[in-house]
Amino acid sequence: MQIGMVGLGKMGGKMAERLRRGGHDVVGYDRDPAVSDVSSLKELMERLQEPRAVWVMVPSGPPTHATIEELGNLMSPGDILVDGGNSHYVDDQKHGAALGAKQIGFVDCGVSGGVWGLENGYALMVGGSTENVERLMPVFDTLKPEKDGFVHAGEIGAGHFAKMVHNGIEYGMMQAFAEGWELLEASDVVTDVPGAFKSWRTGTVIRSWLLDLLVRALDEDPALEELEGYAQDSGEGRWTVQAAVDHAVPLPVITAALYARFASRQDDSPAMKVVAALRNQFGGHAVTSKEGSVAKGADSPGADVVPPVEAQK
């Protein structure tokens, strides 16, 4: 099958290569001319035979919006556009409606597999009409792993909704591994922390690819001394928590994992300043100033504390 691939970065480039290895005719476009087959989206459209299929793999948000809008002005009725980036499912519904008005098909596809997908295949979560999804099945069959790894999750938006929840679960699993590692490191009982994680890889209920990747990271840097305790988020965790609020579904683990990422970016957490100040006020717990000195607790001799009104009676 012939397909255009827009965005040939870490994911898009390897996906294009996997498709070529599978016998597909891939015409790629990227802003980097060194990896691009054509010089513009217009030339890409001219190279593809109608009815055309174009897969977009660019960063979510404004880059995706702009790319889809430009392609929508270049495509013809009967063409199909696939958004394979990490877009918000609400945006999919808007894009699908705008393209549908021009009789251009739209399919959203959540893709998981990272840099390993070229060899192992990509998990694909797809949203769109049955007709459009079936037309693209030769591409999906080549990209996915040999077993499982594909779902037609529902109508437009369903693919990215499923991927959003997948990434939310990933947040929670990663946070659990991270907290376990920190506790093991803090303990003076366990002296081989990397070995403990390796021992869990076979025969345990927490064996997983994430565990394998953590063991790999610990092999390279046993105490993770080369890394800073800062974790970015790419948006899906926030969208998952927001969707939970919209649907009144409690997500305590995923929400806590998202907030932990926010906390990782604060060298001197404002929220913890408030907590420390309140603990000092109501419980007399000592606090540490920026200069490193220990401030007097509320029950320390000489501390200027005004008791609650009830206590004064």
Coordinates of N, CA and C in Angstrom, one line a residue, residues 165-302:
V165 N -5.5 6.8 28.4 CA -5.6 6.0 29.6 C -4.4 5.1 29.7
H166 N -3.9 4.5 28.6 CA -2.7 3.7 28.7 C -1.6 4.5 29.3
N167 N -1.4 5.7 28.9 CA -0.3 6.5 29.4 C -0.5 6.9 30.9
G168 N -1.8 7.1 31.3 CA -2.1 7.3 32.7 C -1.7 6.1 33.5
I169 N -2.0 4.9 33.0 CA -1.6 3.7 33.8 C -0.1 3.6 33.8
E170 N 0.6 4.0 32.7 CA 2.0 4.0 32.7 C 2.6 4.9 33.8
Y171 N 2.0 6.1 34.0 CA 2.4 7.0 35.0 C 2.4 6.3 36.4
G172 N 1.3 5.6 36.7 CA 1.1 5.0 38.0 C 2.1 3.9 38.2
M173 N 2.4 3.1 37.1 CA 3.3 2.0 37.2 C 4.8 2.5 37.4
M174 N 5.1 3.5 36.7 CA 6.5 4.1 36.8 C 6.7 4.7 38.2
Q175 N 5.6 5.3 38.7 CA 5.8 5.9 40.0 C 5.9 4.8 41.1
A176 N 5.2 3.7 41.0 CA 5.4 2.6 41.9 C 6.8 2.1 41.9
F177 N 7.3 1.8 40.7 CA 8.7 1.4 40.6 C 9.7 2.4 41.2
A178 N 9.4 3.7 41.0 CA 10.3 4.7 41.5 C 10.3 4.8 43.0
E179 N 9.1 4.7 43.6 CA 9.0 4.7 45.0 C 9.6 3.5 45.7
G180 N 9.4 2.3 45.0 CA 10.1 1.1 45.5 C 11.6 1.3 45.5
W181 N 12.1 1.8 44.4 CA 13.6 2.0 44.3 C 14.1 3.0 45.4
E182 N 13.4 4.1 45.6 CA 13.8 5.0 46.6 C 13.8 4.4 48.0
L183 N 12.8 3.6 48.3 CA 12.8 2.9 49.7 C 13.9 1.9 49.8
L184 N 14.2 1.2 48.8 CA 15.3 0.2 48.9 C 16.6 1.0 49.0
E185 N 16.8 2.1 48.3 CA 18.0 2.8 48.4 C 18.2 3.4 49.9
A186 N 17.1 3.8 50.5 CA 17.1 4.4 51.8 C 17.4 3.4 52.9
S187 N 17.1 2.2 52.6 CA 17.2 1.1 53.6 C 18.7 0.7 53.8
D188 N 19.1 0.4 55.0 CA 20.4 -0.2 55.3 C 20.3 -1.7 55.4
V189 N 19.2 -2.3 55.0 CA 19.0 -3.7 55.1 C 19.4 -4.3 53.7
V190 N 18.9 -3.7 52.6 CA 19.2 -4.2 51.3 C 20.5 -3.6 50.8
T191 N 21.4 -4.4 50.5 CA 22.7 -3.8 50.0 C 22.9 -4.0 48.5
D192 N 22.1 -4.7 47.8 CA 22.1 -4.9 46.3 C 20.8 -4.5 45.7
V193 N 20.6 -3.2 45.6 CA 19.3 -2.7 45.0 C 19.1 -3.2 43.6
P194 N 20.1 -3.0 42.7 CA 19.9 -3.4 41.3 C 19.6 -4.9 41.3
G195 N 20.2 -5.7 42.1 CA 20.0 -7.1 42.2 C 18.6 -7.5 42.6
A196 N 18.1 -6.7 43.5 CA 16.7 -6.9 43.9 C 15.7 -6.8 42.8
F197 N 15.9 -5.7 42.0 CA 15.0 -5.5 40.8 C 15.2 -6.6 39.8
K198 N 16.5 -7.1 39.6 CA 16.7 -8.2 38.6 C 16.0 -9.4 39.1
S199 N 15.9 -9.6 40.4 CA 15.3 -10.9 40.9 C 13.8 -10.9 40.6
W200 N 13.2 -9.7 40.4 CA 11.8 -9.7 40.1 C 11.4 -9.9 38.7
R201 N 12.4 -10.0 37.8 CA 12.1 -10.1 36.4 C 11.4 -11.4 35.9
T202 N 11.6 -12.5 36.7 CA 11.1 -13.8 36.4 C 10.4 -14.4 37.5
G203 N 9.1 -14.8 37.2 CA 8.4 -15.6 38.2 C 7.6 -14.7 39.2
T204 N 7.6 -13.4 39.0 CA 6.9 -12.5 39.9 C 5.7 -11.8 39.2
V205 N 4.8 -11.3 40.0 CA 3.6 -10.7 39.4 C 3.8 -9.3 38.9
I206 N 5.0 -8.7 39.2 CA 5.3 -7.4 38.7 C 6.3 -7.4 37.5
R207 N 6.6 -8.6 37.0 CA 7.5 -8.6 35.9 C 6.8 -7.9 34.7
S208 N 7.6 -7.1 34.0 CA 7.0 -6.3 32.9 C 8.2 -5.7 32.1
W209 N 7.8 -5.1 31.0 CA 8.8 -4.4 30.1 C 9.3 -3.2 30.9
L210 N 8.5 -2.5 31.6 CA 9.0 -1.4 32.4 C 10.0 -1.8 33.4
L211 N 9.8 -3.0 34.0 CA 10.8 -3.5 35.0 C 12.1 -3.8 34.2
D212 N 12.0 -4.4 33.0 CA 13.2 -4.7 32.2 C 13.9 -3.5 31.9
L213 N 13.2 -2.4 31.6 CA 13.9 -1.1 31.2 C 14.6 -0.5 32.4
L214 N 13.9 -0.7 33.6 CA 14.6 -0.1 34.8 C 15.8 -0.9 35.2
V215 N 15.8 -2.2 35.0 CA 17.0 -3.0 35.2 C 18.1 -2.6 34.3
R216 N 17.7 -2.3 33.0 CA 18.7 -1.9 32.0 C 19.3 -0.5 32.5
A217 N 18.5 0.4 33.0 CA 19.0 1.7 33.4 C 19.9 1.5 34.6
L218 N 19.6 0.6 35.5 CA 20.4 0.4 36.7 C 21.7 -0.3 36.4
D219 N 21.7 -1.1 35.3 CA 23.0 -1.7 34.8 C 23.9 -0.6 34.4
E220 N 23.4 0.4 33.7 CA 24.2 1.5 33.2 C 24.6 2.5 34.3
D221 N 23.8 2.7 35.3 CA 24.0 3.6 36.4 C 23.4 3.1 37.7
P222 N 24.1 2.2 38.4 CA 23.5 1.5 39.5 C 22.8 2.4 40.6
A223 N 23.3 3.6 40.8 CA 22.6 4.5 41.8 C 21.9 5.6 41.2
L224 N 21.8 5.6 39.8 CA 21.2 6.7 39.1 C 21.8 8.1 39.4
E225 N 23.1 8.1 39.6 CA 23.7 9.3 40.1 C 23.9 10.3 38.9
E226 N 23.8 9.9 37.7 CA 23.9 10.8 36.6 C 22.7 11.5 36.2
L227 N 21.6 11.2 36.9 CA 20.3 11.8 36.5 C 19.8 12.8 37.6
E228 N 19.0 13.8 37.2 CA 18.4 14.7 38.1 C 17.0 14.2 38.4
G229 N 16.6 14.5 39.6 CA 15.2 14.1 40.0 C 14.1 15.0 39.4
Y230 N 14.1 15.0 38.1 CA 13.1 15.9 37.4 C 12.4 15.1 36.4
A231 N 11.1 15.0 36.4 CA 10.4 14.2 35.4 C 9.4 15.1 34.7
Q232 N 9.5 15.2 33.3 CA 8.6 16.0 32.5 C 7.3 15.2 32.3
D233 N 6.2 15.8 31.9 CA 5.0 15.1 31.4 C 4.6 15.7 30.1
S234 N 4.1 14.8 29.2 CA 3.9 15.2 27.8 C 2.4 15.5 27.6
G235 N 1.6 15.5 28.6 CA 0.2 15.9 28.5 C -0.9 14.9 28.7
E236 N -0.6 13.6 28.4 CA -1.6 12.6 28.5 C -2.0 12.4 29.9
G237 N -1.1 12.5 30.9 CA -1.5 12.3 32.3 C -2.5 13.3 32.7
R238 N -2.2 14.6 32.3 CA -3.2 15.7 32.7 C -4.5 15.4 32.1
W239 N -4.5 15.0 30.8 CA -5.8 14.7 30.1 C -6.6 13.6 30.8
T240 N -5.8 12.6 31.2 CA -6.4 11.4 31.9 C -7.1 11.8 33.2
V241 N -6.4 12.6 34.0 CA -7.0 13.1 35.2 C -8.2 14.0 34.9
Q242 N -8.1 14.9 33.9 CA -9.3 15.7 33.6 C -10.5 14.9 33.1
A243 N -10.2 13.9 32.3 CA -11.3 13.0 31.8 C -11.9 12.3 33.0
A244 N -11.1 11.9 34.0 CA -11.7 11.3 35.2 C -12.6 12.2 35.9
V245 N -12.2 13.5 36.0 CA -13.1 14.5 36.7 C -14.4 14.6 35.9
D246 N -14.3 14.7 34.5 CA -15.4 14.8 33.7 C -16.4 13.7 33.8
H247 N -15.9 12.5 34.1 CA -16.7 11.3 34.1 C -17.0 10.8 35.6
A248 N -16.5 11.6 36.5 CA -16.6 11.3 38.0 C -16.1 9.9 38.3
V249 N -14.9 9.6 37.8 CA -14.2 8.3 38.0 C -13.0 8.6 38.9
P250 N -12.9 8.0 40.1 CA -11.7 8.3 40.9 C -10.5 7.6 40.4
L251 N -9.4 8.4 40.3 CA -8.1 7.9 39.8 C -7.0 8.3 40.8
P252 N -7.1 7.8 42.0 CA -6.1 8.3 43.0 C -4.6 8.0 42.7
V253 N -4.4 6.8 42.1 CA -3.0 6.4 41.8 C -2.4 7.2 40.7
I254 N -3.2 7.3 39.6 CA -2.7 8.1 38.4 C -2.6 9.6 38.7
T255 N -3.5 10.1 39.5 CA -3.5 11.5 39.9 C -2.3 11.8 40.7
A256 N -2.0 10.9 41.7 CA -0.8 11.1 42.6 C 0.5 11.0 41.8
A257 N 0.5 10.1 40.8 CA 1.7 10.0 40.0 C 1.9 11.2 39.1
L258 N 0.9 11.8 38.6 CA 1.0 13.1 37.9 C 1.5 14.2 38.8
Y259 N 0.9 14.3 40.0 CA 1.4 15.3 40.9 C 2.8 15.1 41.4
A260 N 3.2 13.9 41.4 CA 4.6 13.6 41.8 C 5.6 14.2 40.8
R261 N 5.2 14.1 39.5 CA 6.0 14.7 38.4 C 6.1 16.2 38.6
F262 N 4.9 16.8 39.0 CA 5.0 18.3 39.2 C 5.9 18.6 40.4
A263 N 5.9 17.8 41.4 CA 6.7 18.0 42.6 C 8.2 17.9 42.3
S264 N 8.5 17.0 41.3 CA 9.9 16.8 40.9 C 10.6 18.0 40.4
R265 N 9.8 19.0 39.9 CA 10.3 20.2 39.3 C 10.5 21.3 40.2
Q266 N 10.3 21.1 41.5 CA 10.4 22.1 42.5 C 11.5 21.9 43.4
D267 N 12.6 22.7 43.3 CA 13.7 22.5 44.2 C 13.3 22.9 45.6
D268 N 12.4 23.9 45.8 CA 12.0 24.3 47.1 C 10.5 24.5 47.0
S269 N 9.8 23.4 47.3 CA 8.3 23.3 47.0 C 7.5 24.4 47.8
P270 N 6.8 25.3 47.1 CA 6.0 26.2 47.8 C 4.9 25.5 48.7
A271 N 4.3 24.4 48.2 CA 3.3 23.7 49.0 C 3.9 23.2 50.3
M272 N 5.2 22.6 50.2 CA 5.8 22.1 51.4 C 6.2 23.2 52.4
K273 N 6.4 24.4 51.9 CA 6.6 25.5 52.8 C 5.4 25.7 53.7
V274 N 4.2 25.7 53.0 CA 3.0 25.9 53.8 C 2.7 24.7 54.8
V275 N 3.0 23.5 54.3 CA 2.8 22.4 55.2 C 3.8 22.5 56.4
A276 N 5.0 22.9 56.2 CA 6.0 23.0 57.3 C 5.6 24.1 58.2
A277 N 5.1 25.2 57.7 CA 4.7 26.4 58.5 C 3.5 26.0 59.4
L278 N 2.5 25.3 58.8 CA 1.3 24.9 59.6 C 1.7 23.8 60.6
R279 N 2.6 22.9 60.3 CA 3.0 21.9 61.3 C 3.7 22.6 62.5
N280 N 4.5 23.6 62.1 CA 5.1 24.4 63.2 C 4.1 25.1 64.1
Q281 N 3.1 25.7 63.4 CA 2.1 26.4 64.2 C 1.2 25.6 65.1
F282 N 0.7 24.5 64.5 CA -0.2 23.7 65.4 C 0.4 22.6 66.2
G283 N 1.6 22.2 65.8 CA 2.2 21.0 66.5 C 3.5 21.3 67.1
G284 N 4.1 22.5 66.9 CA 5.4 22.8 67.4 C 6.5 22.1 66.7
H285 N 6.3 21.6 65.6 CA 7.4 20.9 64.9 C 8.4 21.9 64.3
A286 N 9.7 21.5 64.5 CA 10.7 22.4 64.1 C 10.8 22.5 62.6
V287 N 11.2 23.7 62.0 CA 11.3 23.9 60.6 C 12.7 24.4 60.3
T288 N 13.2 24.2 59.1 CA 14.5 24.6 58.7 C 14.4 25.8 57.8
S289 N 15.2 26.8 58.1 CA 15.2 28.0 57.2 C 16.1 27.8 56.0
K290 N 16.0 28.8 55.1 CA 16.9 28.7 53.9 C 18.3 28.7 54.3
E291 N 18.7 29.4 55.4 CA 20.1 29.5 55.8 C 20.6 28.2 56.5
G292 N 19.6 27.3 56.7 CA 20.0 26.0 57.3 C 19.8 26.0 58.8
S293 N 19.5 27.1 59.5 CA 19.3 27.1 60.9 C 17.9 26.5 61.2
V294 N 17.7 26.0 62.4 CA 16.4 25.4 62.8 C 15.6 26.4 63.5
A295 N 14.4 26.8 63.0 CA 13.6 27.7 63.7 C 12.9 27.1 64.9
K296 N 12.5 27.9 65.8 CA 11.9 27.4 67.0 C 10.5 26.8 66.7
G297 N 10.2 25.7 67.3 CA 8.9 25.2 67.2 C 7.9 25.9 68.1
A298 N 6.6 25.7 67.9 CA 5.6 26.4 68.7 C 5.7 26.1 70.2
D299 N 6.3 24.9 70.5 CA 6.4 24.5 71.9 C 7.8 24.7 72.5
S300 N 8.6 25.4 71.7 CA 10.0 25.7 72.2 C 10.0 26.9 73.1
P301 N 10.9 26.9 74.1 CA 11.0 28.0 75.0 C 11.2 29.3 74.3
G302 N 10.4 30.3 74.6 CA 10.6 31.6 73.9 C 9.9 31.8 72.6

